[in-house]
Amino acid sequence: MPTSVLPTVRVGDVEIAYRDTGSGDGPPVVLLHAMASSGRTWRRLAAGLGDRRVIVPDLRGHGRSSRAADYTLAGFRDDIVGLLDELGLRQVDLVGHSLGGRVAAMIALEQPGRVRRLVLEDTPPPPHEPGPPPTRSLASLAELLVWRAFDRAMVRPVVTQFRTPDPFWWSRLPAVAAPTLLVHGGPGSHVRLDHVTEMTRRLPNGRLVAIAAGHRVHSRCPNQFRDVVVPFLQSRDTW
């Protein structure tokens, strides 16, 4: 995927950079990365989707997209919806990792007709109760990630939102119309398997697959991830 010059779309006060590759008659595939990553992380999966148009944005505050005044989950969601609107994409397949998965799920909840198929890679849902304090400070986490091209100011608000209970989110999961594949990273993942299992159960058409790779499944086990995800995206059937 080209990286020298990326097209951008302005959504509100944020410029969203994106990669647009491939072609095909079916709905495009949109790949959403995790916090402290960028669209470049999807290079290998995008190559495996050669018969599809693939849209790969950098989320606000990441990669070549602009920094933002705030980092609410709703803001991340609205950026991607704005990008889809600008590109005239009425229906897409969404694949999201961690933060990107949470954003993808929010779009599927808000605009169920827009998402044909949904893949959530090691995506933590909101907890039912407030979690314990982090074993590592948010400041130290930001320092560990300093070499990555992202705005460290997002760490605290994003992590705080991930740890905040949201009963309304859980109660609305049956509204997700798209067949949904949930990929858990196995014993090495920090994402609670019981929460992902419950999310799968509440979805009208959810399926859970575990790949023992830890949190970064598509990076550490790219072939296994591709072999599960690509057939799911190509299928026209439900389970």
JSON list of N, CA, C and O in Angstrom, two decimals, residues 2 5 21 32 40-41 69-70 72 86 90 98 100 106 117 127 135 153 158 164 179-180 201 205 218-219 221 226 232:
[
{"chain": "A", "resi": 2, "resn": "PRO", "atom": "N", "xyz": [0.57, 2.26, -0.77]},
{"chain": "A", "resi": 2, "resn": "PRO", "atom": "CA", "xyz": [1.43, 3.43, -0.85]},
{"chain": "A", "resi": 2, "resn": "PRO", "atom": "C", "xyz": [1.44, 4.19, 0.45]},
{"chain": "A", "resi": 2, "resn": "PRO", "atom": "O", "xyz": [0.45, 4.28, 1.17]},
{"chain": "A", "resi": 5, "resn": "VAL", "atom": "N", "xyz": [2.36, 9.64, -0.13]},
{"chain": "A", "resi": 5, "resn": "VAL", "atom": "CA", "xyz": [1.36, 10.70, -0.09]},
{"chain": "A", "resi": 5, "resn": "VAL", "atom": "C", "xyz": [0.00, 10.04, 0.08]},
{"chain": "A", "resi": 5, "resn": "VAL", "atom": "O", "xyz": [-0.36, 9.15, -0.69]},
{"chain": "A", "resi": 21, "resn": "THR", "atom": "N", "xyz": [-7.13, 1.24, -1.87]},
{"chain": "A", "resi": 21, "resn": "THR", "atom": "CA", "xyz": [-6.50, 0.34, -2.82]},
{"chain": "A", "resi": 21, "resn": "THR", "atom": "C", "xyz": [-7.51, -0.69, -3.31]},
{"chain": "A", "resi": 21, "resn": "THR", "atom": "O", "xyz": [-8.56, -0.90, -2.72]},
{"chain": "A", "resi": 32, "resn": "LEU", "atom": "N", "xyz": [-9.65, -0.76, 10.53]},
{"chain": "A", "resi": 32, "resn": "LEU", "atom": "CA", "xyz": [-9.43, 0.23, 11.58]},
{"chain": "A", "resi": 32, "resn": "LEU", "atom": "C", "xyz": [-8.44, -0.29, 12.61]},
{"chain": "A", "resi": 32, "resn": "LEU", "atom": "O", "xyz": [-8.66, -1.35, 13.22]},
{"chain": "A", "resi": 40, "resn": "ARG", "atom": "N", "xyz": [-0.89, 1.46, 8.50]},
{"chain": "A", "resi": 40, "resn": "ARG", "atom": "CA", "xyz": [0.17, 0.62, 7.91]},
{"chain": "A", "resi": 40, "resn": "ARG", "atom": "C", "xyz": [0.19, -0.79, 8.48]},
{"chain": "A", "resi": 40, "resn": "ARG", "atom": "O", "xyz": [0.71, -1.71, 7.85]},
{"chain": "A", "resi": 41, "resn": "THR", "atom": "N", "xyz": [-0.39, -0.96, 9.67]},
{"chain": "A", "resi": 41, "resn": "THR", "atom": "CA", "xyz": [-0.37, -2.28, 10.29]},
{"chain": "A", "resi": 41, "resn": "THR", "atom": "C", "xyz": [-1.17, -3.31, 9.49]},
{"chain": "A", "resi": 41, "resn": "THR", "atom": "O", "xyz": [-1.01, -4.52, 9.69]},
{"chain": "A", "resi": 69, "resn": "ALA", "atom": "N", "xyz": [-8.52, 18.02, 19.30]},
{"chain": "A", "resi": 69, "resn": "ALA", "atom": "CA", "xyz": [-8.71, 18.67, 20.59]},
{"chain": "A", "resi": 69, "resn": "ALA", "atom": "C", "xyz": [-9.23, 17.70, 21.63]},
{"chain": "A", "resi": 69, "resn": "ALA", "atom": "O", "xyz": [-9.04, 17.91, 22.83]},
{"chain": "A", "resi": 70, "resn": "ASP", "atom": "N", "xyz": [-9.92, 16.65, 21.19]},
{"chain": "A", "resi": 70, "resn": "ASP", "atom": "CA", "xyz": [-10.43, 15.65, 22.14]},
{"chain": "A", "resi": 70, "resn": "ASP", "atom": "C", "xyz": [-10.34, 14.27, 21.51]},
{"chain": "A", "resi": 70, "resn": "ASP", "atom": "O", "xyz": [-10.22, 14.13, 20.29]},
{"chain": "A", "resi": 72, "resn": "THR", "atom": "N", "xyz": [-12.66, 11.49, 22.29]},
{"chain": "A", "resi": 72, "resn": "THR", "atom": "CA", "xyz": [-13.79, 10.70, 22.70]},
{"chain": "A", "resi": 72, "resn": "THR", "atom": "C", "xyz": [-14.00, 9.56, 21.71]},
{"chain": "A", "resi": 72, "resn": "THR", "atom": "O", "xyz": [-13.68, 9.69, 20.52]},
{"chain": "A", "resi": 86, "resn": "GLU", "atom": "N", "xyz": [-18.06, 10.91, 2.77]},
{"chain": "A", "resi": 86, "resn": "GLU", "atom": "CA", "xyz": [-17.31, 11.66, 1.76]},
{"chain": "A", "resi": 86, "resn": "GLU", "atom": "C", "xyz": [-16.98, 10.78, 0.56]},
{"chain": "A", "resi": 86, "resn": "GLU", "atom": "O", "xyz": [-17.00, 11.24, -0.60]},
{"chain": "A", "resi": 90, "resn": "ARG", "atom": "N", "xyz": [-22.10, 3.48, 0.88]},
{"chain": "A", "resi": 90, "resn": "ARG", "atom": "CA", "xyz": [-23.35, 3.22, 1.60]},
{"chain": "A", "resi": 90, "resn": "ARG", "atom": "C", "xyz": [-23.26, 1.99, 2.48]},
{"chain": "A", "resi": 90, "resn": "ARG", "atom": "O", "xyz": [-23.91, 1.91, 3.52]},
{"chain": "A", "resi": 98, "resn": "SER", "atom": "N", "xyz": [-8.94, -3.76, 18.53]},
{"chain": "A", "resi": 98, "resn": "SER", "atom": "CA", "xyz": [-8.90, -3.05, 19.81]},
{"chain": "A", "resi": 98, "resn": "SER", "atom": "C", "xyz": [-9.70, -1.74, 19.72]},
{"chain": "A", "resi": 98, "resn": "SER", "atom": "O", "xyz": [-10.91, -1.78, 19.55]},
{"chain": "A", "resi": 100, "resn": "GLY", "atom": "N", "xyz": [-9.88, 0.28, 17.26]},
{"chain": "A", "resi": 100, "resn": "GLY", "atom": "CA", "xyz": [-10.56, 0.26, 15.97]},
{"chain": "A", "resi": 100, "resn": "GLY", "atom": "C", "xyz": [-11.78, -0.65, 15.97]},
{"chain": "A", "resi": 100, "resn": "GLY", "atom": "O", "xyz": [-12.78, -0.37, 15.32]},
{"chain": "A", "resi": 106, "resn": "MET", "atom": "N", "xyz": [-19.33, 0.51, 17.30]},
{"chain": "A", "resi": 106, "resn": "MET", "atom": "CA", "xyz": [-20.19, 1.67, 17.50]},
{"chain": "A", "resi": 106, "resn": "MET", "atom": "C", "xyz": [-20.89, 2.06, 16.20]},
{"chain": "A", "resi": 106, "resn": "MET", "atom": "O", "xyz": [-22.07, 2.42, 16.20]},
{"chain": "A", "resi": 117, "resn": "ARG", "atom": "N", "xyz": [-20.63, -6.85, 7.05]},
{"chain": "A", "resi": 117, "resn": "ARG", "atom": "CA", "xyz": [-19.95, -7.84, 7.90]},
{"chain": "A", "resi": 117, "resn": "ARG", "atom": "C", "xyz": [-19.01, -7.09, 8.84]},
{"chain": "A", "resi": 117, "resn": "ARG", "atom": "O", "xyz": [-18.44, -6.06, 8.48]},
{"chain": "A", "resi": 127, "resn": "PRO", "atom": "N", "xyz": [-16.62, -2.69, 30.53]},
{"chain": "A", "resi": 127, "resn": "PRO", "atom": "CA", "xyz": [-16.82, -3.59, 31.67]},
{"chain": "A", "resi": 127, "resn": "PRO", "atom": "C", "xyz": [-18.20, -3.38, 32.29]},
{"chain": "A", "resi": 127, "resn": "PRO", "atom": "O", "xyz": [-18.83, -2.35, 32.09]},
{"chain": "A", "resi": 135, "resn": "THR", "atom": "N", "xyz": [-2.00, -1.35, 36.70]},
{"chain": "A", "resi": 135, "resn": "THR", "atom": "CA", "xyz": [-0.75, -1.71, 37.35]},
{"chain": "A", "resi": 135, "resn": "THR", "atom": "C", "xyz": [0.40, -0.82, 36.86]},
{"chain": "A", "resi": 135, "resn": "THR", "atom": "O", "xyz": [1.40, -0.69, 37.54]},
{"chain": "A", "resi": 153, "resn": "ALA", "atom": "N", "xyz": [-1.43, 12.45, 24.08]},
{"chain": "A", "resi": 153, "resn": "ALA", "atom": "CA", "xyz": [-2.52, 13.04, 24.86]},
{"chain": "A", "resi": 153, "resn": "ALA", "atom": "C", "xyz": [-3.78, 12.19, 24.83]},
{"chain": "A", "resi": 153, "resn": "ALA", "atom": "O", "xyz": [-4.68, 12.38, 25.65]},
{"chain": "A", "resi": 158, "resn": "VAL", "atom": "N", "xyz": [-8.69, 7.74, 26.29]},
{"chain": "A", "resi": 158, "resn": "VAL", "atom": "CA", "xyz": [-9.11, 6.50, 25.66]},
{"chain": "A", "resi": 158, "resn": "VAL", "atom": "C", "xyz": [-9.14, 5.36, 26.67]},
{"chain": "A", "resi": 158, "resn": "VAL", "atom": "O", "xyz": [-10.12, 4.60, 26.77]},
{"chain": "A", "resi": 164, "resn": "THR", "atom": "N", "xyz": [-14.64, 2.43, 31.59]},
{"chain": "A", "resi": 164, "resn": "THR", "atom": "CA", "xyz": [-15.89, 2.95, 32.14]},
{"chain": "A", "resi": 164, "resn": "THR", "atom": "C", "xyz": [-17.06, 2.04, 31.77]},
{"chain": "A", "resi": 164, "resn": "THR", "atom": "O", "xyz": [-17.29, 1.76, 30.59]},
{"chain": "A", "resi": 179, "resn": "PRO", "atom": "N", "xyz": [-23.54, -10.03, 10.44]},
{"chain": "A", "resi": 179, "resn": "PRO", "atom": "CA", "xyz": [-22.81, -11.18, 10.97]},
{"chain": "A", "resi": 179, "resn": "PRO", "atom": "C", "xyz": [-21.46, -10.70, 11.50]},
{"chain": "A", "resi": 179, "resn": "PRO", "atom": "O", "xyz": [-20.77, -9.91, 10.84]},
{"chain": "A", "resi": 180, "resn": "THR", "atom": "N", "xyz": [-21.10, -11.17, 12.69]},
{"chain": "A", "resi": 180, "resn": "THR", "atom": "CA", "xyz": [-19.92, -10.62, 13.37]},
{"chain": "A", "resi": 180, "resn": "THR", "atom": "C", "xyz": [-18.98, -11.74, 13.76]},
{"chain": "A", "resi": 180, "resn": "THR", "atom": "O", "xyz": [-19.38, -12.70, 14.43]},
{"chain": "A", "resi": 201, "resn": "ARG", "atom": "N", "xyz": [-22.42, -13.90, 22.59]},
{"chain": "A", "resi": 201, "resn": "ARG", "atom": "CA", "xyz": [-23.72, -14.47, 22.89]},
{"chain": "A", "resi": 201, "resn": "ARG", "atom": "C", "xyz": [-24.85, -13.46, 22.70]},
{"chain": "A", "resi": 201, "resn": "ARG", "atom": "O", "xyz": [-25.95, -13.81, 22.27]},
{"chain": "A", "resi": 205, "resn": "ASN", "atom": "N", "xyz": [-25.92, -12.57, 15.54]},
{"chain": "A", "resi": 205, "resn": "ASN", "atom": "CA", "xyz": [-25.25, -13.48, 14.61]},
{"chain": "A", "resi": 205, "resn": "ASN", "atom": "C", "xyz": [-23.74, -13.36, 14.81]},
{"chain": "A", "resi": 205, "resn": "ASN", "atom": "O", "xyz": [-23.01, -12.88, 13.95]},
{"chain": "A", "resi": 218, "resn": "HIS", "atom": "N", "xyz": [-3.42, -10.00, 14.30]},
{"chain": "A", "resi": 218, "resn": "HIS", "atom": "CA", "xyz": [-3.15, -9.88, 12.86]},
{"chain": "A", "resi": 218, "resn": "HIS", "atom": "C", "xyz": [-1.68, -9.62, 12.57]},
{"chain": "A", "resi": 218, "resn": "HIS", "atom": "O", "xyz": [-1.21, -9.88, 11.47]},
{"chain": "A", "resi": 219, "resn": "SER", "atom": "N", "xyz": [-0.93, -9.10, 13.57]},
{"chain": "A", "resi": 219, "resn": "SER", "atom": "CA", "xyz": [0.49, -8.85, 13.37]},
{"chain": "A", "resi": 219, "resn": "SER", "atom": "C", "xyz": [1.34, -10.08, 13.70]},
{"chain": "A", "resi": 219, "resn": "SER", "atom": "O", "xyz": [2.31, -10.38, 13.01]},
{"chain": "A", "resi": 221, "resn": "CYS", "atom": "N", "xyz": [0.23, -13.37, 14.11]},
{"chain": "A", "resi": 221, "resn": "CYS", "atom": "CA", "xyz": [-0.18, -14.58, 13.37]},
{"chain": "A", "resi": 221, "resn": "CYS", "atom": "C", "xyz": [-0.94, -14.17, 12.12]},
{"chain": "A", "resi": 221, "resn": "CYS", "atom": "O", "xyz": [-2.14, -14.45, 11.97]},
{"chain": "A", "resi": 226, "resn": "ARG", "atom": "N", "xyz": [-5.59, -14.10, 8.54]},
{"chain": "A", "resi": 226, "resn": "ARG", "atom": "CA", "xyz": [-6.10, -13.98, 7.17]},
{"chain": "A", "resi": 226, "resn": "ARG", "atom": "C", "xyz": [-6.98, -15.17, 6.82]},
{"chain": "A", "resi": 226, "resn": "ARG", "atom": "O", "xyz": [-8.05, -15.00, 6.21]},
{"chain": "A", "resi": 232, "resn": "PHE", "atom": "N", "xyz": [-14.52, -15.32, 5.83]},
{"chain": "A", "resi": 232, "resn": "PHE", "atom": "CA", "xyz": [-15.70, -14.72, 6.46]},
{"chain": "A", "resi": 232, "resn": "PHE", "atom": "C", "xyz": [-16.18, -13.51, 5.66]},
{"chain": "A", "resi": 232, "resn": "PHE", "atom": "O", "xyz": [-17.39, -13.34, 5.43]}
]
